Coordinates of C-alpha atoms and ligand atoms in Angstrom, one line a residue:
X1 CA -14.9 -3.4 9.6
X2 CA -14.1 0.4 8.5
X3 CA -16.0 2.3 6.2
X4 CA -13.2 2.1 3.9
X5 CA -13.7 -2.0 3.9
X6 CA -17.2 -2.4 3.1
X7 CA -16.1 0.6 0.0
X8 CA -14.2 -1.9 -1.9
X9 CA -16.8 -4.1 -3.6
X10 CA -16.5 -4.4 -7.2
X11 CA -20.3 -4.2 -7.8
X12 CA -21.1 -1.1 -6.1
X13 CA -18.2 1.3 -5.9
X14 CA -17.8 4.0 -3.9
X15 CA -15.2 6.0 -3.5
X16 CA -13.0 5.4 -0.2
X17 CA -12.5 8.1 1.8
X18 CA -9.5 7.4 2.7
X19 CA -6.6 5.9 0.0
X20 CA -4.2 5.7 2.6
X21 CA -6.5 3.4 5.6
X22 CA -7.2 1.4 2.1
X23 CA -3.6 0.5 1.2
X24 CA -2.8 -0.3 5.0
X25 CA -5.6 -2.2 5.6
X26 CA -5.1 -4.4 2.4
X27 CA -1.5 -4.4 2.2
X28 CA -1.2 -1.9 -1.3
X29 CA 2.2 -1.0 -1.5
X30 CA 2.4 3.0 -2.8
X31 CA 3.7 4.2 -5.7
X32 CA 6.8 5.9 -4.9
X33 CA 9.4 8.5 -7.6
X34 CA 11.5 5.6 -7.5
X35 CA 9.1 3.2 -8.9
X36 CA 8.5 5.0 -11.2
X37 CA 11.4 5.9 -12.9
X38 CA 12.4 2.9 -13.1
X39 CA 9.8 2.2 -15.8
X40 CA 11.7 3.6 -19.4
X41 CA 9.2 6.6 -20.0
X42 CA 6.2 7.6 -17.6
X43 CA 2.5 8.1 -18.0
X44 CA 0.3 11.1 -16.2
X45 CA -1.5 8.8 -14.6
X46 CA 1.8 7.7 -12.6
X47 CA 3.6 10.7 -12.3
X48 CA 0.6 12.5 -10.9
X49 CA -0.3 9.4 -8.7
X50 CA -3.7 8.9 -9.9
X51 CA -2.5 5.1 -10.0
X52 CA -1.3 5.6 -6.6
X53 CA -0.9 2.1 -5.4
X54 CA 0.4 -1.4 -6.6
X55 CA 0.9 -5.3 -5.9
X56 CA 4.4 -6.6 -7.7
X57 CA 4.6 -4.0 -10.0
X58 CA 8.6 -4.3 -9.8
X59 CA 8.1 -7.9 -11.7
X60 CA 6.9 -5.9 -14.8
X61 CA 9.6 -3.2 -14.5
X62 CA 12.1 -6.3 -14.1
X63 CA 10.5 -8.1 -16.9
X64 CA 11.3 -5.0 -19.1
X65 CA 14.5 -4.8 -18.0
X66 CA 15.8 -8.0 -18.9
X67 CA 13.5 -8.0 -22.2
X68 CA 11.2 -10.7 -21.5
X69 CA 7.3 -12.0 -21.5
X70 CA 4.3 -10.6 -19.9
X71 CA 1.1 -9.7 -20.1
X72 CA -1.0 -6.4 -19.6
X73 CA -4.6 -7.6 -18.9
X74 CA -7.8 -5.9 -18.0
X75 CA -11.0 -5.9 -19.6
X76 CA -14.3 -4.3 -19.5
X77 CA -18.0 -5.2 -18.8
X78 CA -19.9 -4.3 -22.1
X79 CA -23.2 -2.6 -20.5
X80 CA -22.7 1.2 -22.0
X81 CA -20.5 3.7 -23.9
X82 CA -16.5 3.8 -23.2
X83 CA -16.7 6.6 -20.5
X84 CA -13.7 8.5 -18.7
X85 CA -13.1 5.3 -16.3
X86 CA -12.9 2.8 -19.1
X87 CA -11.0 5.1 -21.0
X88 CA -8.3 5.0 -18.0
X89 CA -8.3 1.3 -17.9
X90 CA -7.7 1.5 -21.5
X91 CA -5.2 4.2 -21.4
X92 CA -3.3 1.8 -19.1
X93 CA -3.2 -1.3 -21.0
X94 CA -1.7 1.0 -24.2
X95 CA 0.9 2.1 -21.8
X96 CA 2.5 -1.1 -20.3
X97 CA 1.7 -2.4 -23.2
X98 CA 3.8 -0.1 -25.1
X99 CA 6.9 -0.8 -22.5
X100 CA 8.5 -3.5 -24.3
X101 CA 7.9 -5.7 -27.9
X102 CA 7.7 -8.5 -25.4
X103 CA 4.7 -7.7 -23.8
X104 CA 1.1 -9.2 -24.8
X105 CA -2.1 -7.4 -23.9
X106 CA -5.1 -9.3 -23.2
X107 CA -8.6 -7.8 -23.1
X108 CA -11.4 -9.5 -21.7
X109 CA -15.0 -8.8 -22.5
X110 CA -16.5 -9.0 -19.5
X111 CA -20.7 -10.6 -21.0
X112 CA -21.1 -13.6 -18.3
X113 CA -20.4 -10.5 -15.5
X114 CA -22.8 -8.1 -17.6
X115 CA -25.3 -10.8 -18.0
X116 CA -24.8 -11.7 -13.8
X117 CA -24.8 -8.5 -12.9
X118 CA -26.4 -6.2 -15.1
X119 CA -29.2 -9.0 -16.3
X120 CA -27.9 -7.6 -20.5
X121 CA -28.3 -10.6 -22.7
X122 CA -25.3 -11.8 -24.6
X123 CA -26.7 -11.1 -27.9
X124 CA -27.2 -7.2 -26.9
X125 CA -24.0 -7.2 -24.8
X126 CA -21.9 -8.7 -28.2
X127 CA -22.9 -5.2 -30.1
X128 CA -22.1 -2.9 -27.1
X129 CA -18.7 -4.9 -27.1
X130 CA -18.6 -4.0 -30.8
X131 CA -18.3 -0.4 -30.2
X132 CA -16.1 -0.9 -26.9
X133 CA -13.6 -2.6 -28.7
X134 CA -13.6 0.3 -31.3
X135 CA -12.9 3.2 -28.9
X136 CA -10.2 1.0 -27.6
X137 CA -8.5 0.5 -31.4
X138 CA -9.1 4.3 -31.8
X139 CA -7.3 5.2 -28.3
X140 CA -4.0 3.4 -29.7
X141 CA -4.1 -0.5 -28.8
X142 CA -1.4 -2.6 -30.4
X143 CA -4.1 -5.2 -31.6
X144 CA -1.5 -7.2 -33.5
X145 CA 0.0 -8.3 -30.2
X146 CA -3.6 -8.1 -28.0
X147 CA -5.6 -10.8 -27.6
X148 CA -9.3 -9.9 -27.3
X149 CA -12.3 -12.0 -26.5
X150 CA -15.6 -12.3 -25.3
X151 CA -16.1 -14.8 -21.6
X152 CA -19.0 -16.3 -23.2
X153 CA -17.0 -18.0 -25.8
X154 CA -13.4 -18.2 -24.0
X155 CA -13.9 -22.1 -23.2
X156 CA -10.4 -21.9 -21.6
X157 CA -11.5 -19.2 -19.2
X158 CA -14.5 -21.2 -18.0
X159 CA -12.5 -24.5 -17.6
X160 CA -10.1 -22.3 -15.3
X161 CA -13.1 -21.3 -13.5
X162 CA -14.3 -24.5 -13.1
X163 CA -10.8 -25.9 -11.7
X164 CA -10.2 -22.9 -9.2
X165 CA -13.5 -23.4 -7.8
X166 CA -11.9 -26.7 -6.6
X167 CA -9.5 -24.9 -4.6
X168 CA -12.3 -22.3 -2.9
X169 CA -14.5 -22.5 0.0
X170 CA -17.8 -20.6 0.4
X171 CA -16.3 -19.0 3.7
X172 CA -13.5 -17.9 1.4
X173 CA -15.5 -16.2 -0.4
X174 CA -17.5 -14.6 1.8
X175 CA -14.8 -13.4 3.4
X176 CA -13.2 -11.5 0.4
X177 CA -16.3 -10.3 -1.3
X178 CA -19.1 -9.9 1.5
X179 CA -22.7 -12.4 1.4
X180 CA -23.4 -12.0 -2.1
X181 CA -26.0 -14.6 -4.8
X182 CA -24.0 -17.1 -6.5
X183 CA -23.5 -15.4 -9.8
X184 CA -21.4 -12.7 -7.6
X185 CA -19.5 -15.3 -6.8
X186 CA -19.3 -17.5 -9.9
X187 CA -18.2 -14.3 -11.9
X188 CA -15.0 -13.5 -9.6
X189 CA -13.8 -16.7 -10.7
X190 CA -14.2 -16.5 -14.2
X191 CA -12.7 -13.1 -14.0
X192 CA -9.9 -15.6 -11.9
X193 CA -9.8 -17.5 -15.2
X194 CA -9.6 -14.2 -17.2
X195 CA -6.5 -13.3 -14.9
X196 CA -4.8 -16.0 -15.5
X197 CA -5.4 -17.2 -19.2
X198 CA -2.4 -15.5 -19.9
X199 CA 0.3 -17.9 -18.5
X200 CA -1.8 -21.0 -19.7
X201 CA 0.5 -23.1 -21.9
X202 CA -1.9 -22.3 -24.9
X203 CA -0.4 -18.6 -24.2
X204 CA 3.3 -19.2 -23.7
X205 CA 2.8 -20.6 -19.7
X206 CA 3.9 -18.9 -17.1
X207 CA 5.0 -15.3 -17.0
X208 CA 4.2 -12.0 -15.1
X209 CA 0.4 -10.2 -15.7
X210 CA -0.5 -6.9 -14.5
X211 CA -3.9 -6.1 -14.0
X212 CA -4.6 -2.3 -13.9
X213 CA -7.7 -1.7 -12.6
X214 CA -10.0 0.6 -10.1
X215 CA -9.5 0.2 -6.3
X216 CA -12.8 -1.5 -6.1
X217 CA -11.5 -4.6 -8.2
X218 CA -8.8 -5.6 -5.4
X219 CA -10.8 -8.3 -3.8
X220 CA -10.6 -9.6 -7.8
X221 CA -7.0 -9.5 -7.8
X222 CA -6.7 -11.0 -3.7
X223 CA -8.1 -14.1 -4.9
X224 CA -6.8 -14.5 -7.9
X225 CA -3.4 -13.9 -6.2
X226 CA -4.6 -16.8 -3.7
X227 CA -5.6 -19.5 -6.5
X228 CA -1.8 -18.2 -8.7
X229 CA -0.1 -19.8 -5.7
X230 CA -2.1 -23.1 -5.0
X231 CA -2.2 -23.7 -9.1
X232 CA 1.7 -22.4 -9.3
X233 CA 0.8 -19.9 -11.4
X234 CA 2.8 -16.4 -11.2
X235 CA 1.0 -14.3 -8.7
X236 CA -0.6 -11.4 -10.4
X237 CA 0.5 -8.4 -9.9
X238 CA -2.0 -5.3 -10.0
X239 CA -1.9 -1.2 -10.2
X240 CA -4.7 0.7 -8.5
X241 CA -6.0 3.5 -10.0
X242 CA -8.5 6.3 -8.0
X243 CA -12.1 6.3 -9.2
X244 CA -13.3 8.4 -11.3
X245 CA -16.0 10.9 -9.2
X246 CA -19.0 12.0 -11.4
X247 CA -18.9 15.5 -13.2
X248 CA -21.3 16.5 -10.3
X249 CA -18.9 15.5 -7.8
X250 CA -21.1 12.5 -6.4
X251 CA -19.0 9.8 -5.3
X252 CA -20.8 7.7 -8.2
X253 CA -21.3 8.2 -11.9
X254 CA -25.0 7.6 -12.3
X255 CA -26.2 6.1 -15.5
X256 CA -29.9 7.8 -14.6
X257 CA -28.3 11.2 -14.9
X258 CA -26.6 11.4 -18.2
X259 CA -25.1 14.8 -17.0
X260 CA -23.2 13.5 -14.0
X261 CA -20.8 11.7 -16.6
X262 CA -19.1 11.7 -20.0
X263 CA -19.0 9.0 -22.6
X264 CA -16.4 9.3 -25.5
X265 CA -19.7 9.5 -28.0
X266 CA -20.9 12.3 -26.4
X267 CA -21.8 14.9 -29.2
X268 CA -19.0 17.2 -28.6
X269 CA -21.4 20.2 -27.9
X270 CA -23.3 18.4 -25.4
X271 CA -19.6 17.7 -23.5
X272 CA -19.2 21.0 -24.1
X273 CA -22.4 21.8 -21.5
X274 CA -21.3 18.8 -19.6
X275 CA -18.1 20.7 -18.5
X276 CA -19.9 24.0 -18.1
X277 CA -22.1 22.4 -15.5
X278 CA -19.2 20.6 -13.8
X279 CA -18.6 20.9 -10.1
X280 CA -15.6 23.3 -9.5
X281 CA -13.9 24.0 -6.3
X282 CA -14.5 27.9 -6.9
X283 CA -15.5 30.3 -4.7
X284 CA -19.6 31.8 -4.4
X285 CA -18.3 35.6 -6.3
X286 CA -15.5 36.6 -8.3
X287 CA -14.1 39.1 -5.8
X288 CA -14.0 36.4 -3.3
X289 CA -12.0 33.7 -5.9
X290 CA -9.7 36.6 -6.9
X291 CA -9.1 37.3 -3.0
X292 CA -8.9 33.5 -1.3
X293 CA -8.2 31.9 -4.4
X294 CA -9.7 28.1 -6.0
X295 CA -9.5 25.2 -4.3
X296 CA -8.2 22.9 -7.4
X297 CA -8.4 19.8 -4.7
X298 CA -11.9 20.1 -4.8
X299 CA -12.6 20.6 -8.4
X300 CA -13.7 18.2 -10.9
X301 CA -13.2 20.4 -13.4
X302 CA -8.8 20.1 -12.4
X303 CA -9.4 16.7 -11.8
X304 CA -10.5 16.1 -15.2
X305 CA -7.7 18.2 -16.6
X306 CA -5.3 16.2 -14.3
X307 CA -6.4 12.7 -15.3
X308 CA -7.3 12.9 -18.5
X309 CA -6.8 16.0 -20.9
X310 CA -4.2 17.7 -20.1
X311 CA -0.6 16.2 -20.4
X312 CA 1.8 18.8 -20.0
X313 CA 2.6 19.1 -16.7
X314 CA 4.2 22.5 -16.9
X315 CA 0.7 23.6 -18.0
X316 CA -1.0 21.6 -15.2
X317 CA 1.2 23.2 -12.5
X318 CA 0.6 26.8 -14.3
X319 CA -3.3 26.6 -13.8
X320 CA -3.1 25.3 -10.2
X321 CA -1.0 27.7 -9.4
X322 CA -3.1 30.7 -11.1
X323 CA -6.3 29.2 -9.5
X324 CA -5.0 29.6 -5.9
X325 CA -3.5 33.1 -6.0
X326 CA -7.0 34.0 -7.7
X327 CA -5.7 34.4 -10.9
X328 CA -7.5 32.0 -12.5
X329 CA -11.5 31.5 -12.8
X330 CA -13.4 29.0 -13.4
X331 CA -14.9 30.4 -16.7
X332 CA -11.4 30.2 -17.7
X333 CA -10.8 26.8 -17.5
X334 CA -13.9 25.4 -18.2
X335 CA -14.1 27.0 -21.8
X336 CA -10.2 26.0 -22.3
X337 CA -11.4 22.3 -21.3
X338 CA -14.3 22.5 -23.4
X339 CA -12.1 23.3 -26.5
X340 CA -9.7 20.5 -25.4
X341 CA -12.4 18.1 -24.8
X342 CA -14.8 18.9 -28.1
X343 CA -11.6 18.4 -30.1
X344 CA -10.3 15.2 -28.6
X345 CA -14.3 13.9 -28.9
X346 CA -13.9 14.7 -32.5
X347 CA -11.2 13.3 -33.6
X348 CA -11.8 10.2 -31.2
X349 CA -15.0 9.5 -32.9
X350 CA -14.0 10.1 -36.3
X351 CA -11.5 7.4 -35.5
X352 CA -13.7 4.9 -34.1
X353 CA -15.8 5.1 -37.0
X354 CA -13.0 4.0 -39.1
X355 CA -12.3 1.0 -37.1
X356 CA -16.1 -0.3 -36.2
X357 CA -15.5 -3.1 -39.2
X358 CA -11.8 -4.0 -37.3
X359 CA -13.7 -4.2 -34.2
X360 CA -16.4 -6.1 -35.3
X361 CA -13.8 -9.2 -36.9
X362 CA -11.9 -9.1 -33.9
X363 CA -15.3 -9.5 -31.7
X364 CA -16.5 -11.9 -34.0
X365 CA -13.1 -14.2 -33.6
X366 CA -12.1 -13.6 -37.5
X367 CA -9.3 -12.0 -37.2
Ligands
SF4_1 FE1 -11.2 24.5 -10.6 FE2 -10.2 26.2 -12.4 FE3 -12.1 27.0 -10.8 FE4 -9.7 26.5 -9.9 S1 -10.2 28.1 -11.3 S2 -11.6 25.9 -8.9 S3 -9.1 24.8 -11.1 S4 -12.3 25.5 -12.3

């Protein structure tokens, strides 16, 4: 088993070393220019690749071609703040959401997987999701055509569960997710449940679901893709986005060192120093950046910029460009970041505030 294998667990993600091993060992198709305009408008996050891979994606760009149903679903696992990789996921959902009127997103809060995995009780979990919920309201979700619930009180996604696990075998099991305790394995299939609540007849049966998600949830979406054909459901289909690396550069954000990642409640000024401290892929002296130029590839500081703050890719291109010929240091971009970032943090939150009460009906199943 390659390196790259034993990477994809959706528990413990690393990032792979290698996208393209990934996709050929698990049979990712790529996302190529034609894809993607074939979609009716375009996102960053496809035209620059960062979702660089996909299952079936052409059944959603068909779907919206001929105007009809399907779903957008994803969800997330209330243990902390929204952070830059749940603001991707989210960022996502708005998107293929916003495609066609005849799509439906549906949101899952993830509490049985938090309360599995991250031992957070359902009462504590149900106020995290509270604010989760928020940030995703304030980053643009259509909530009038979303359906958003909590596992712990979806009854339909735990009958699923209980049904698929008919159709499973502990060697099955093993062999998509590694030796792992039962609740490892009794979560995937409720996140199988999740998947597929969508084209249950109590949500309009049958129809095409896309899944955006990390690299690291694939073995989620093999199996469901397994159980969609025994149960004649519609396959899912799934786009991969990369991971997000921490602000440090370290293959993992680490909850233990609150500079290593940003939340969207950071306290804009505390961002601010977040970005000052970020790894960059500068050179040790200013005489040597000016001479040999950046190396943007490197740079968490461009790869922030890239997937998340800066949209213009004319601006994009002109500060890659100015960092390798030299033209460019990092002081320069950090502080434009820092402006960009303390701004969007502002508004963001001012926004969420203004929606906590929505949230909290939706959460609370009365709206
Ligand atoms: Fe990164 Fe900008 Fe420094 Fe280049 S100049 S390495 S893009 S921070």
């Amino acid at each position: 088993m390659s390196d790259d294998k034993r990477a994809i667990d959706p528990w413990n993600s690393t990032l792979p070393a290698d996208y393209e091993t990934l996709m050929a060992e698990f049979g990712i198709e790529p996302i190529t220019d034609e894809l993607i305009s074939a979609f009716p408008s375009t996102h960053r996050l496809l035209r620059r690749k960062v979702e660089f891979g996909h299952r079936d994606l052409l059944r959603i760009v068909d779907s919206i071609r001929r105007n009809e149903a399907y779903a957008v679903m994803s969800g997330i696992k209330p243990t902390g703040e929204f952070h830059l990789g749940t603001m991707m996921t989210a960022e996502e959902i708005i998107f293929y959401q916003s495609l066609s009127d005849k799509s439906v997103a549906h949101y899952c809060i993830a509490d049985l997987e938090a309360f599995a995995d991250n031992g957070i009780p359902l009462e504590e979990s149900h106020e995290i999701a509270v604010g989760n919920v928020a940030d995703l309201l304030a980053l643009g979700l259509d909530y009038k055509r979303a359906y958003i619930y909590k596992q712990s009180e979806e009854r339909l996604v735990q009958k699923l569960a209980f049904i698929f696990s008919t159709a499973v075998t502990f060697n099955m099991l093993e062999a998509i997710y590694g030796p792992k305790q039962i609740k490892y394995y009794l979560s995937a299939l409720i996140q199988v449940g999740d998947i597929m609540l969508p084209q249950t007849e109590e949500y309009g049966g049958p129809k095409p679901v896309l899944v955006p998600v990390g690299i690291d949830q694939d073995p989620h979406i093999r199996l469901s893709r397994d159980i969609a054909k025994k149960f004649k459901f519609v396959p899912p289909s799934a786009v991969f986005h990369k991971l997000t690396r921490s602000l440090l550069g370290e293959e993992k954000m680490s909850k233990r060192n609150p500079m290593s990642m940003m939340t969207l409640s950071d306290d804009p000024k505390l961002a601010e120093r977040k970005i000052w401290s970020a790894l960059t892929g500068g050179r040790g002296t200013v005489e040597e950046q000016r001479r040999l130029g950046g190396e943007p590839e490197k740079c968490v500081v461009f790869e922030l910029m890239t997937n998340h703050f800066i949209d213009d890719d004319d601006e994009l291109r002109k500060i890659y460009w100015e960092c390798k010929t030299g033209a460019r240091l990092c002081g320069d971009c950090k502080s434009q970041l820092a402006d960009i970032v303390s701004s969007f943090l502002r508004k963001h939150q001012q926004k969420k505030e203004g929606l906590m009460d929505l949230a909290r009906n939706i959460v609370e199943g009365e709206r």
